[in-house]
Each structure stands twice: as structure tokens, then as C-alpha cells.
Amino acid sequence: MALYLIGDVQGCDSALGRLLDKIDFSPSRDRLVVLGDLVNRGPGSLAALRRLQALGDGVAQCLLGNHDLHLLAVAQGVRKPHRLDTLGDILAAPDREALLHWLRHRPLALREQGVLMVHAGVLPQWSADQALALAGEVQDVLRGPHWAEFFLHMYGNSPDQWDEALTGAARWRVIVNALTRLRLCTAQGRMEFETKESPGAGAPPGYMPWFDVPGRATAQDVVAFGHWSTLGWLDRADVLGLDTGCVWGGCLSAVRLGATAGERELIQVQCEQAQVPGQ
């Protein structure tokens, strides 16, 4: 049995199908984890959701990304669609409610074969165990009876730093922002959300990629993530970055994990450009 990690699909279902064909994916022998942002910006969000849901949880696990949460918020009328969104086919689908129910029951973090998996990042103060526990707090809310109310309070950039004393909506907001939006932070874990360029393009003074913070609590773990298309493929002993800009005309990437965290095979398919950067 092989385990494949797949970067941001963002509604590029055709590319996802070609990638699964390229790795000769078999539900009877293989498993996959998609690292969030299953939908939006690409032309096949509905098809991608249906494909992944049909595989079943025993075969495919899909993390929640910021675009997936955006879909749930739009469906609840909490957020207005962005002009570049491609979510209309899901919202008008006859199986809309079943798909949204399935989506809100996806995890925000997983750990398999010694790899911690998130959509965006992990705050430097969080251990892997703590990140999983905090993700579980938000997952319980999303799967509970008052999940729709959660989206009324989810959006915002503050608090921008973790504090164990946080409670309620403020606590959940920090958790969601870290796991689904984080790119840069300070050594103390103060988050910054405006910068989307690659680290080489420069960061605000005092800020750095979350995975470069000295002494971060997950330094001895392997963390796999997506979300940062301008970063591209990142292959380090301690981190795997898998958002290679499929929706922007880059590649859709999968990594086959071996028996140890150091055994990795990258498989990619070239994608047709669905969006123009900077629009």
C-alpha cells in the first residue's frame, strides 16, 4: 500500500484525474491525502469534490483549506462570493447539501507515517501533538449542531498571536488562521497575512517563513503543507511544500511516501492555466 500526498487542487479536476492516472492510483491498494483547497479558482470544483468524496474516507483524506472554508461560509450566506470564485456549480448542484456536509467533516490536520499534515502552517510554539489537538477543537465545532454560527466569527486577522488563555471564537480564529492561512510569522509567532510572494522576494522586517523560525517546536517532525504557490515545491528533511500552482498554470504535485519519512518520490502533471496571477 502506498500513501500519496497531493497539493492544492483548487478545482482543477482534470489535472487531478491525470495525476491519479500517472501514479496508477488504485483504491484497493493505495491511499491519498489532499492537503486542502480542494475547490475554487479552477474550472472543475464540483467534479473534484464528487471525485474525492466517492473515494471514501478509507481511501482519501482531505484537509480543509482556506478556500474550502470560504465555500462553506458562502453557502451559509456569511461571505459574498469573490469575483474570481468558481463555486457556482457546487452551490447549484442537486447534491449540494451532501457535499457541504461531507466537506465540513474534513479534518484540519492529520498525522500519518510520521508526517504532520496541514494546509498552511504550524505556529512555532505548537508541538505536533498540540497542533492536532487544537485542530480537533475546531473540527468538533464544525461537525457540531452550531457549526453555521462559527462562520460569523471566523474571519479576521486578530488575535494574530497564540495565547493558551484564549477562549471561544478568538481561540478558534487563531487556530484556523494558523492552519489554513499562515505563511510568515515572527520568532514569537505573530502572524502576517498580507505577503504572498516567495521568501526570496522579501518579508516584512522581523517576519520569516513559519518553518524557518529557530527552535520551532515541530523542528524534529516532518510537516507537509500546501497553500503557498509562490513558494513552489519545497523538499527538506523537515518540511514538504506541495502547492506548485496548478490553478496558475503550474503543476499539480503528489509525493509518494516510503517506509521512512526520508523516502519520497515526487510525481507531477502540468496544468492548464485557469487564473492569471494578480487579477
PDB file of C-alpha atoms in Angstrom:
ATOM      1  CA  MET A   1       0.000   0.000   0.000  1.00  0.00           C
ATOM      2  CA  ALA A   2       1.309   3.439  -0.965  1.00  0.00           C
ATOM      3  CA  LEU A   3       0.420   6.766   0.627  1.00  0.00           C
ATOM      4  CA  TYR A   4       0.347   9.813  -1.653  1.00  0.00           C
ATOM      5  CA  LEU A   5       0.146  13.429  -0.540  1.00  0.00           C
ATOM      6  CA  ILE A   6      -1.359  15.855  -3.067  1.00  0.00           C
ATOM      7  CA  GLY A   7      -1.057  19.640  -3.089  1.00  0.00           C
ATOM      8  CA  ASP A   8      -3.740  22.260  -3.715  1.00  0.00           C
ATOM      9  CA  VAL A   9      -6.217  21.046  -6.347  1.00  0.00           C
ATOM     10  CA  GLN A  10      -8.338  24.241  -6.340  1.00  0.00           C
ATOM     11  CA  GLY A  11     -11.000  22.833  -8.599  1.00  0.00           C
ATOM     12  CA  CYS A  12      -8.606  21.547 -11.280  1.00  0.00           C
ATOM     13  CA  ASP A  13     -10.351  18.183 -11.566  1.00  0.00           C
ATOM     14  CA  SER A  14      -8.929  17.332 -14.978  1.00  0.00           C
ATOM     15  CA  ALA A  15      -5.394  17.670 -13.624  1.00  0.00           C
ATOM     16  CA  LEU A  16      -6.336  15.603 -10.575  1.00  0.00           C
ATOM     17  CA  GLY A  17      -7.618  12.836 -12.818  1.00  0.00           C
ATOM     18  CA  ARG A  18      -4.440  12.880 -14.905  1.00  0.00           C
ATOM     19  CA  LEU A  19      -2.293  12.818 -11.772  1.00  0.00           C
ATOM     20  CA  LEU A  20      -4.144   9.803 -10.375  1.00  0.00           C
ATOM     21  CA  ASP A  21      -3.689   8.077 -13.733  1.00  0.00           C
ATOM     22  CA  LYS A  22       0.020   8.909 -13.758  1.00  0.00           C
ATOM     23  CA  ILE A  23       0.610   7.376 -10.341  1.00  0.00           C
ATOM     24  CA  ASP A  24      -1.582   4.418 -11.318  1.00  0.00           C
ATOM     25  CA  PHE A  25      -3.670   5.058  -8.239  1.00  0.00           C
ATOM     26  CA  SER A  26      -5.699   2.067  -7.095  1.00  0.00           C
ATOM     27  CA  PRO A  27      -8.277   2.444  -4.283  1.00  0.00           C
ATOM     28  CA  SER A  28      -7.764  -1.207  -3.427  1.00  0.00           C
ATOM     29  CA  ARG A  29      -4.078  -0.785  -2.600  1.00  0.00           C
ATOM     30  CA  ASP A  30      -3.300   2.961  -2.236  1.00  0.00           C
ATOM     31  CA  ARG A  31      -4.335   5.882  -0.067  1.00  0.00           C
ATOM     32  CA  LEU A  32      -4.081   9.610  -0.563  1.00  0.00           C
ATOM     33  CA  VAL A  33      -4.239  12.801   1.475  1.00  0.00           C
ATOM     34  CA  VAL A  34      -5.105  16.079  -0.252  1.00  0.00           C
ATOM     35  CA  LEU A  35      -3.586  18.977   1.691  1.00  0.00           C
ATOM     36  CA  GLY A  36      -6.559  21.341   1.472  1.00  0.00           C
ATOM     37  CA  ASP A  37      -8.014  23.799  -1.032  1.00  0.00           C
ATOM     38  CA  LEU A  38      -9.929  21.140  -2.896  1.00  0.00           C
ATOM     39  CA  VAL A  39     -12.048  23.797  -4.606  1.00  0.00           C
ATOM     40  CA  ASN A  40     -12.181  27.272  -6.114  1.00  0.00           C
ATOM     41  CA  ARG A  41     -10.468  29.218  -8.886  1.00  0.00           C
ATOM     42  CA  GLY A  42     -10.259  26.161 -11.153  1.00  0.00           C
ATOM     43  CA  PRO A  43     -12.996  25.088 -13.598  1.00  0.00           C
ATOM     44  CA  GLY A  44     -13.981  21.764 -12.003  1.00  0.00           C
ATOM     45  CA  SER A  45     -14.670  22.311  -8.311  1.00  0.00           C
ATOM     46  CA  LEU A  46     -17.880  20.265  -8.330  1.00  0.00           C
ATOM     47  CA  ALA A  47     -16.239  17.377 -10.161  1.00  0.00           C
ATOM     48  CA  ALA A  48     -13.236  17.434  -7.825  1.00  0.00           C
ATOM     49  CA  LEU A  49     -15.440  17.289  -4.725  1.00  0.00           C
ATOM     50  CA  ARG A  50     -17.518  14.453  -6.146  1.00  0.00           C
ATOM     51  CA  ARG A  51     -14.414  12.509  -7.166  1.00  0.00           C
ATOM     52  CA  LEU A  52     -12.786  12.787  -3.743  1.00  0.00           C
ATOM     53  CA  GLN A  53     -15.976  12.128  -1.796  1.00  0.00           C
ATOM     54  CA  ALA A  54     -16.653   9.000  -3.859  1.00  0.00           C
ATOM     55  CA  LEU A  55     -13.283   7.502  -2.904  1.00  0.00           C
ATOM     56  CA  GLY A  56     -14.380   7.258   0.730  1.00  0.00           C
ATOM     57  CA  ASP A  57     -12.536   8.132   3.920  1.00  0.00           C
ATOM     58  CA  GLY A  58     -10.725   4.821   3.993  1.00  0.00           C
ATOM     59  CA  VAL A  59      -9.029   5.697   0.704  1.00  0.00           C
ATOM     60  CA  ALA A  60      -8.828   9.505   0.585  1.00  0.00           C
ATOM     61  CA  GLN A  61      -8.484  12.003   3.403  1.00  0.00           C
ATOM     62  CA  CYS A  62      -8.861  15.662   2.509  1.00  0.00           C
ATOM     63  CA  LEU A  63      -7.796  18.524   4.746  1.00  0.00           C
ATOM     64  CA  LEU A  64      -9.725  21.764   4.972  1.00  0.00           C
ATOM     65  CA  GLY A  65      -8.032  24.748   3.360  1.00  0.00           C
ATOM     66  CA  ASN A  66      -8.984  28.414   3.349  1.00  0.00           C
ATOM     67  CA  HIS A  67     -10.873  28.078   0.048  1.00  0.00           C
ATOM     68  CA  ASP A  68     -12.867  25.116   1.366  1.00  0.00           C
ATOM     69  CA  LEU A  69     -13.871  27.114   4.444  1.00  0.00           C
ATOM     70  CA  HIS A  70     -14.747  30.018   2.124  1.00  0.00           C
ATOM     71  CA  LEU A  71     -17.129  27.760   0.223  1.00  0.00           C
ATOM     72  CA  LEU A  72     -18.880  26.770   3.457  1.00  0.00           C
ATOM     73  CA  ALA A  73     -19.143  30.422   4.516  1.00  0.00           C
ATOM     74  CA  VAL A  74     -20.551  31.488   1.126  1.00  0.00           C
ATOM     75  CA  ALA A  75     -23.047  28.628   1.220  1.00  0.00           C
ATOM     76  CA  GLN A  76     -24.270  29.924   4.578  1.00  0.00           C
ATOM     77  CA  GLY A  77     -24.560  33.489   3.295  1.00  0.00           C
ATOM     78  CA  VAL A  78     -21.883  34.690   5.709  1.00  0.00           C
ATOM     79  CA  ARG A  79     -19.462  35.714   2.940  1.00  0.00           C
ATOM     80  CA  LYS A  80     -20.103  37.074  -0.524  1.00  0.00           C
ATOM     81  CA  PRO A  81     -18.511  35.260  -3.458  1.00  0.00           C
ATOM     82  CA  HIS A  82     -15.287  36.784  -4.774  1.00  0.00           C
ATOM     83  CA  ARG A  83     -15.330  37.798  -8.429  1.00  0.00           C
ATOM     84  CA  LEU A  84     -12.744  35.076  -9.194  1.00  0.00           C
ATOM     85  CA  ASP A  85     -14.625  32.315  -7.377  1.00  0.00           C
ATOM     86  CA  THR A  86     -15.712  29.242  -9.308  1.00  0.00           C
ATOM     87  CA  LEU A  87     -18.106  27.812  -6.745  1.00  0.00           C
ATOM     88  CA  GLY A  88     -21.409  28.333  -8.535  1.00  0.00           C
ATOM     89  CA  ASP A  89     -21.639  24.766  -9.830  1.00  0.00           C
ATOM     90  CA  ILE A  90     -21.370  23.388  -6.281  1.00  0.00           C
ATOM     91  CA  LEU A  91     -23.890  25.839  -4.856  1.00  0.00           C
ATOM     92  CA  ALA A  92     -26.394  24.955  -7.592  1.00  0.00           C
ATOM     93  CA  ALA A  93     -25.782  21.202  -7.539  1.00  0.00           C
ATOM     94  CA  PRO A  94     -28.616  18.804  -6.598  1.00  0.00           C
ATOM     95  CA  ASP A  95     -26.229  17.076  -4.170  1.00  0.00           C
ATOM     96  CA  ARG A  96     -25.050  20.389  -2.707  1.00  0.00           C
ATOM     97  CA  GLU A  97     -26.070  19.629   0.881  1.00  0.00           C
ATOM     98  CA  ALA A  98     -24.450  16.202   0.881  1.00  0.00           C
ATOM     99  CA  LEU A  99     -21.214  17.660  -0.481  1.00  0.00           C
ATOM    100  CA  LEU A 100     -21.156  20.506   2.049  1.00  0.00           C
ATOM    101  CA  HIS A 101     -21.907  18.086   4.883  1.00  0.00           C
ATOM    102  CA  TRP A 102     -19.002  15.902   3.764  1.00  0.00           C
ATOM    103  CA  LEU A 103     -16.718  18.915   3.429  1.00  0.00           C
ATOM    104  CA  ARG A 104     -17.304  20.316   6.903  1.00  0.00           C
ATOM    105  CA  HIS A 105     -16.442  16.915   8.373  1.00  0.00           C
ATOM    106  CA  ARG A 106     -12.928  17.019   6.877  1.00  0.00           C
ATOM    107  CA  PRO A 107     -10.004  17.423   9.314  1.00  0.00           C
ATOM    108  CA  LEU A 108      -7.771  20.476   9.684  1.00  0.00           C
ATOM    109  CA  ALA A 109      -4.683  18.393  10.474  1.00  0.00           C
ATOM    110  CA  LEU A 110      -3.561  14.778  10.252  1.00  0.00           C
ATOM    111  CA  ARG A 111      -0.526  12.718  11.133  1.00  0.00           C
ATOM    112  CA  GLU A 112       0.335   9.596   9.196  1.00  0.00           C
ATOM    113  CA  GLN A 113       3.574   7.678   8.744  1.00  0.00           C
ATOM    114  CA  GLY A 114       5.331  10.172  10.971  1.00  0.00           C
ATOM    115  CA  VAL A 115       4.291  13.196   8.890  1.00  0.00           C
ATOM    116  CA  LEU A 116       2.174  16.041  10.291  1.00  0.00           C
ATOM    117  CA  MET A 117      -0.081  17.359   7.527  1.00  0.00           C
ATOM    118  CA  VAL A 118      -1.743  20.781   7.468  1.00  0.00           C
ATOM    119  CA  HIS A 119      -2.945  23.122   4.769  1.00  0.00           C
ATOM    120  CA  ALA A 120      -0.798  26.170   5.549  1.00  0.00           C
ATOM    121  CA  GLY A 121       1.409  26.099   8.625  1.00  0.00           C
ATOM    122  CA  VAL A 122       2.054  25.436  12.292  1.00  0.00           C
ATOM    123  CA  LEU A 123       2.848  28.161  14.798  1.00  0.00           C
ATOM    124  CA  PRO A 124       6.393  27.833  16.183  1.00  0.00           C
ATOM    125  CA  GLN A 125       5.126  27.387  19.759  1.00  0.00           C
ATOM    126  CA  TRP A 126       2.967  24.384  18.851  1.00  0.00           C
ATOM    127  CA  SER A 127       4.208  20.826  19.035  1.00  0.00           C
ATOM    128  CA  ALA A 128       2.759  18.331  16.569  1.00  0.00           C
ATOM    129  CA  ASP A 129       0.559  16.875  19.290  1.00  0.00           C
ATOM    130  CA  GLN A 130      -0.709  20.324  20.237  1.00  0.00           C
ATOM    131  CA  ALA A 131      -1.433  21.249  16.617  1.00  0.00           C
ATOM    132  CA  LEU A 132      -3.509  18.088  16.234  1.00  0.00           C
ATOM    133  CA  ALA A 133      -5.367  18.742  19.491  1.00  0.00           C
ATOM    134  CA  LEU A 134      -6.136  22.346  18.566  1.00  0.00           C
ATOM    135  CA  ALA A 135      -7.284  21.297  15.103  1.00  0.00           C
ATOM    136  CA  GLY A 136      -9.594  18.859  16.848  1.00  0.00           C
ATOM    137  CA  GLU A 137     -11.201  21.690  18.830  1.00  0.00           C
ATOM    138  CA  VAL A 138     -12.256  23.461  15.641  1.00  0.00           C
ATOM    139  CA  GLN A 139     -13.238  20.205  13.944  1.00  0.00           C
ATOM    140  CA  ASP A 140     -15.634  19.500  16.817  1.00  0.00           C
ATOM    141  CA  VAL A 141     -17.276  22.902  16.273  1.00  0.00           C
ATOM    142  CA  LEU A 142     -17.590  22.408  12.517  1.00  0.00           C
ATOM    143  CA  ARG A 143     -19.138  18.985  12.996  1.00  0.00           C
ATOM    144  CA  GLY A 144     -21.481  20.124  15.774  1.00  0.00           C
ATOM    145  CA  PRO A 145     -25.043  21.495  15.717  1.00  0.00           C
ATOM    146  CA  HIS A 146     -23.985  25.155  15.808  1.00  0.00           C
ATOM    147  CA  TRP A 147     -21.433  24.956  13.002  1.00  0.00           C
ATOM    148  CA  ALA A 148     -23.100  27.660  10.877  1.00  0.00           C
ATOM    149  CA  GLU A 149     -22.656  30.223  13.658  1.00  0.00           C
ATOM    150  CA  PHE A 150     -18.929  29.546  13.677  1.00  0.00           C
ATOM    151  CA  PHE A 151     -18.518  31.326  10.335  1.00  0.00           C
ATOM    152  CA  LEU A 152     -19.987  34.532  11.724  1.00  0.00           C
ATOM    153  CA  HIS A 153     -16.869  34.848  13.883  1.00  0.00           C
ATOM    154  CA  MET A 154     -14.198  33.014  11.885  1.00  0.00           C
ATOM    155  CA  TYR A 155     -12.900  35.886   9.767  1.00  0.00           C
ATOM    156  CA  GLY A 156     -10.378  38.437  10.938  1.00  0.00           C
ATOM    157  CA  ASN A 157      -6.634  38.813  11.498  1.00  0.00           C
ATOM    158  CA  SER A 158      -6.728  39.269  15.238  1.00  0.00           C
ATOM    159  CA  PRO A 159      -5.652  37.966  17.594  1.00  0.00           C
ATOM    160  CA  ASP A 160      -2.531  37.497  15.484  1.00  0.00           C
ATOM    161  CA  GLN A 161      -0.624  35.504  18.088  1.00  0.00           C
ATOM    162  CA  TRP A 162      -1.336  32.370  20.083  1.00  0.00           C
ATOM    163  CA  ASP A 163      -2.194  32.592  23.763  1.00  0.00           C
ATOM    164  CA  GLU A 164      -3.287  29.488  25.649  1.00  0.00           C
ATOM    165  CA  ALA A 165      -5.689  31.665  27.643  1.00  0.00           C
ATOM    166  CA  LEU A 166      -7.759  32.461  24.531  1.00  0.00           C
ATOM    167  CA  THR A 167     -11.286  31.080  24.544  1.00  0.00           C
ATOM    168  CA  GLY A 168     -14.238  30.786  22.205  1.00  0.00           C
ATOM    169  CA  ALA A 169     -14.272  32.485  18.819  1.00  0.00           C
ATOM    170  CA  ALA A 170     -10.926  34.268  19.305  1.00  0.00           C
ATOM    171  CA  ARG A 171      -9.195  30.975  20.101  1.00  0.00           C
ATOM    172  CA  TRP A 172     -10.744  29.191  17.131  1.00  0.00           C
ATOM    173  CA  ARG A 173      -9.860  32.099  14.813  1.00  0.00           C
ATOM    174  CA  VAL A 174      -6.160  31.875  15.682  1.00  0.00           C
ATOM    175  CA  ILE A 175      -6.203  28.112  15.145  1.00  0.00           C
ATOM    176  CA  VAL A 176      -7.923  28.417  11.760  1.00  0.00           C
ATOM    177  CA  ASN A 177      -5.663  31.261  10.627  1.00  0.00           C
ATOM    178  CA  ALA A 178      -2.530  29.330  11.518  1.00  0.00           C
ATOM    179  CA  LEU A 179      -3.576  26.036   9.969  1.00  0.00           C
ATOM    180  CA  THR A 180      -5.156  27.455   6.796  1.00  0.00           C
ATOM    181  CA  ARG A 181      -3.570  30.879   6.107  1.00  0.00           C
ATOM    182  CA  LEU A 182      -0.122  31.085   7.712  1.00  0.00           C
ATOM    183  CA  ARG A 183       2.970  31.848   5.653  1.00  0.00           C
ATOM    184  CA  LEU A 184       5.037  34.313   7.667  1.00  0.00           C
ATOM    185  CA  CYS A 185       5.389  34.948  11.374  1.00  0.00           C
ATOM    186  CA  THR A 186       7.855  36.349  13.872  1.00  0.00           C
ATOM    187  CA  ALA A 187      10.009  34.244  16.156  1.00  0.00           C
ATOM    188  CA  GLN A 188       7.325  34.820  18.800  1.00  0.00           C
ATOM    189  CA  GLY A 189       4.615  33.507  16.477  1.00  0.00           C
ATOM    190  CA  ARG A 190       2.959  36.798  15.500  1.00  0.00           C
ATOM    191  CA  MET A 191       1.288  36.121  12.141  1.00  0.00           C
ATOM    192  CA  GLU A 192       1.285  38.271   8.984  1.00  0.00           C
ATOM    193  CA  PHE A 193      -1.233  37.634   6.202  1.00  0.00           C
ATOM    194  CA  GLU A 194      -0.614  40.240   3.506  1.00  0.00           C
ATOM    195  CA  THR A 195       2.587  38.871   1.986  1.00  0.00           C
ATOM    196  CA  LYS A 196       2.038  36.103  -0.569  1.00  0.00           C
ATOM    197  CA  GLU A 197       5.300  36.252  -2.521  1.00  0.00           C
ATOM    198  CA  SER A 198       8.099  33.729  -2.207  1.00  0.00           C
ATOM    199  CA  PRO A 199      10.547  34.175   0.697  1.00  0.00           C
ATOM    200  CA  GLY A 200      13.199  35.336  -1.766  1.00  0.00           C
ATOM    201  CA  ALA A 201      11.045  38.332  -2.673  1.00  0.00           C
ATOM    202  CA  GLY A 202      11.456  39.680   0.838  1.00  0.00           C
ATOM    203  CA  ALA A 203       9.383  39.640   4.001  1.00  0.00           C
ATOM    204  CA  PRO A 204       8.418  42.461   6.357  1.00  0.00           C
ATOM    205  CA  PRO A 205      11.108  43.180   8.950  1.00  0.00           C
ATOM    206  CA  GLY A 206      11.082  40.629  11.739  1.00  0.00           C
ATOM    207  CA  TYR A 207       8.984  38.116   9.806  1.00  0.00           C
ATOM    208  CA  MET A 208      10.098  34.837   8.240  1.00  0.00           C
ATOM    209  CA  PRO A 209       8.535  31.652   6.849  1.00  0.00           C
ATOM    210  CA  TRP A 210       6.958  29.775   9.749  1.00  0.00           C
ATOM    211  CA  PHE A 211       9.146  26.742   9.043  1.00  0.00           C
ATOM    212  CA  ASP A 212      12.343  28.815   9.365  1.00  0.00           C
ATOM    213  CA  VAL A 213      11.660  30.083  12.896  1.00  0.00           C
ATOM    214  CA  PRO A 214      14.628  28.997  15.041  1.00  0.00           C
ATOM    215  CA  GLY A 215      13.701  26.434  17.655  1.00  0.00           C
ATOM    216  CA  ARG A 216      10.129  25.861  16.483  1.00  0.00           C
ATOM    217  CA  ALA A 217       8.505  23.058  18.419  1.00  0.00           C
ATOM    218  CA  THR A 218       7.965  20.918  15.303  1.00  0.00           C
ATOM    219  CA  ALA A 219      11.608  21.121  14.190  1.00  0.00           C
ATOM    220  CA  GLN A 220      12.090  17.399  14.846  1.00  0.00           C
ATOM    221  CA  ASP A 221       8.946  16.464  12.927  1.00  0.00           C
ATOM    222  CA  VAL A 222       8.229  16.292   9.225  1.00  0.00           C
ATOM    223  CA  VAL A 223       5.470  18.750   8.275  1.00  0.00           C
ATOM    224  CA  ALA A 224       3.730  18.631   4.887  1.00  0.00           C
ATOM    225  CA  PHE A 225       1.686  21.603   3.704  1.00  0.00           C
ATOM    226  CA  GLY A 226       0.303  23.438   0.662  1.00  0.00           C
ATOM    227  CA  HIS A 227      -1.183  26.952   0.377  1.00  0.00           C
ATOM    228  CA  TRP A 228       1.979  28.813  -0.778  1.00  0.00           C
ATOM    229  CA  SER A 229       2.039  28.604  -4.576  1.00  0.00           C
ATOM    230  CA  THR A 230       4.815  31.186  -4.988  1.00  0.00           C
ATOM    231  CA  LEU A 231       6.996  29.047  -2.746  1.00  0.00           C
ATOM    232  CA  GLY A 232       6.529  26.050  -5.005  1.00  0.00           C
ATOM    233  CA  TRP A 233       7.937  22.588  -4.390  1.00  0.00           C
ATOM    234  CA  LEU A 234       9.916  22.508  -1.159  1.00  0.00           C
ATOM    235  CA  ASP A 235      11.740  19.314  -0.234  1.00  0.00           C
ATOM    236  CA  ARG A 236      13.604  19.463   3.066  1.00  0.00           C
ATOM    237  CA  ALA A 237      14.206  16.842   5.700  1.00  0.00           C
ATOM    238  CA  ASP A 238      11.736  18.608   7.992  1.00  0.00           C
ATOM    239  CA  VAL A 239       9.192  20.164   5.612  1.00  0.00           C
ATOM    240  CA  LEU A 240       7.412  19.312   2.373  1.00  0.00           C
ATOM    241  CA  GLY A 241       5.732  22.147   0.441  1.00  0.00           C
ATOM    242  CA  LEU A 242       3.317  20.818  -2.181  1.00  0.00           C
ATOM    243  CA  ASP A 243       1.424  23.789  -3.638  1.00  0.00           C
ATOM    244  CA  THR A 244       3.017  24.103  -7.074  1.00  0.00           C
ATOM    245  CA  GLY A 245       0.471  26.496  -8.563  1.00  0.00           C
ATOM    246  CA  CYS A 246      -1.780  24.168 -10.528  1.00  0.00           C
ATOM    247  CA  VAL A 247      -4.534  26.757 -10.959  1.00  0.00           C
ATOM    248  CA  TRP A 248      -1.981  29.368 -12.157  1.00  0.00           C
ATOM    249  CA  GLY A 249      -0.637  27.120 -14.923  1.00  0.00           C
ATOM    250  CA  GLY A 250       1.964  25.317 -12.820  1.00  0.00           C
ATOM    251  CA  CYS A 251       1.865  21.677 -11.814  1.00  0.00           C
ATOM    252  CA  LEU A 252      -0.296  19.527  -9.606  1.00  0.00           C
ATOM    253  CA  SER A 253       2.068  17.593  -7.379  1.00  0.00           C
ATOM    254  CA  ALA A 254       1.933  14.352  -5.447  1.00  0.00           C
ATOM    255  CA  VAL A 255       4.537  12.827  -3.178  1.00  0.00           C
ATOM    256  CA  ARG A 256       4.686   9.107  -2.589  1.00  0.00           C
ATOM    257  CA  LEU A 257       5.840   8.425   0.955  1.00  0.00           C
ATOM    258  CA  GLY A 258       8.029   5.419   1.580  1.00  0.00           C
ATOM    259  CA  ALA A 259       8.612   3.364   4.689  1.00  0.00           C
ATOM    260  CA  THR A 260      10.576   6.214   6.263  1.00  0.00           C
ATOM    261  CA  ALA A 261       9.994   9.976   6.150  1.00  0.00           C
ATOM    262  CA  GLY A 262      13.114  10.368   4.032  1.00  0.00           C
ATOM    263  CA  GLU A 263      11.814   8.091   1.264  1.00  0.00           C
ATOM    264  CA  ARG A 264       9.894  10.366  -1.089  1.00  0.00           C
ATOM    265  CA  GLU A 265       9.017  10.334  -4.757  1.00  0.00           C
ATOM    266  CA  LEU A 266       7.660  13.445  -6.495  1.00  0.00           C
ATOM    267  CA  ILE A 267       5.119  12.966  -9.286  1.00  0.00           C
ATOM    268  CA  GLN A 268       3.704  15.940 -11.200  1.00  0.00           C
ATOM    269  CA  VAL A 269       1.389  16.778 -14.084  1.00  0.00           C
ATOM    270  CA  GLN A 270       1.390  20.077 -15.929  1.00  0.00           C
ATOM    271  CA  CYS A 271      -1.841  22.067 -15.567  1.00  0.00           C
ATOM    272  CA  GLU A 272      -3.710  24.382 -17.874  1.00  0.00           C
ATOM    273  CA  GLN A 273      -3.817  27.924 -16.525  1.00  0.00           C
ATOM    274  CA  ALA A 274      -7.244  28.684 -15.060  1.00  0.00           C
ATOM    275  CA  GLN A 275      -6.410  32.006 -13.380  1.00  0.00           C
ATOM    276  CA  VAL A 276      -3.969  34.828 -14.048  1.00  0.00           C
ATOM    277  CA  PRO A 277      -1.874  35.869 -11.018  1.00  0.00           C
ATOM    278  CA  GLY A 278      -2.587  39.392  -9.816  1.00  0.00           C
ATOM    279  CA  GLN A 279      -6.086  39.642 -11.314  1.00  0.00           C
TER     280      GLN A 279
END
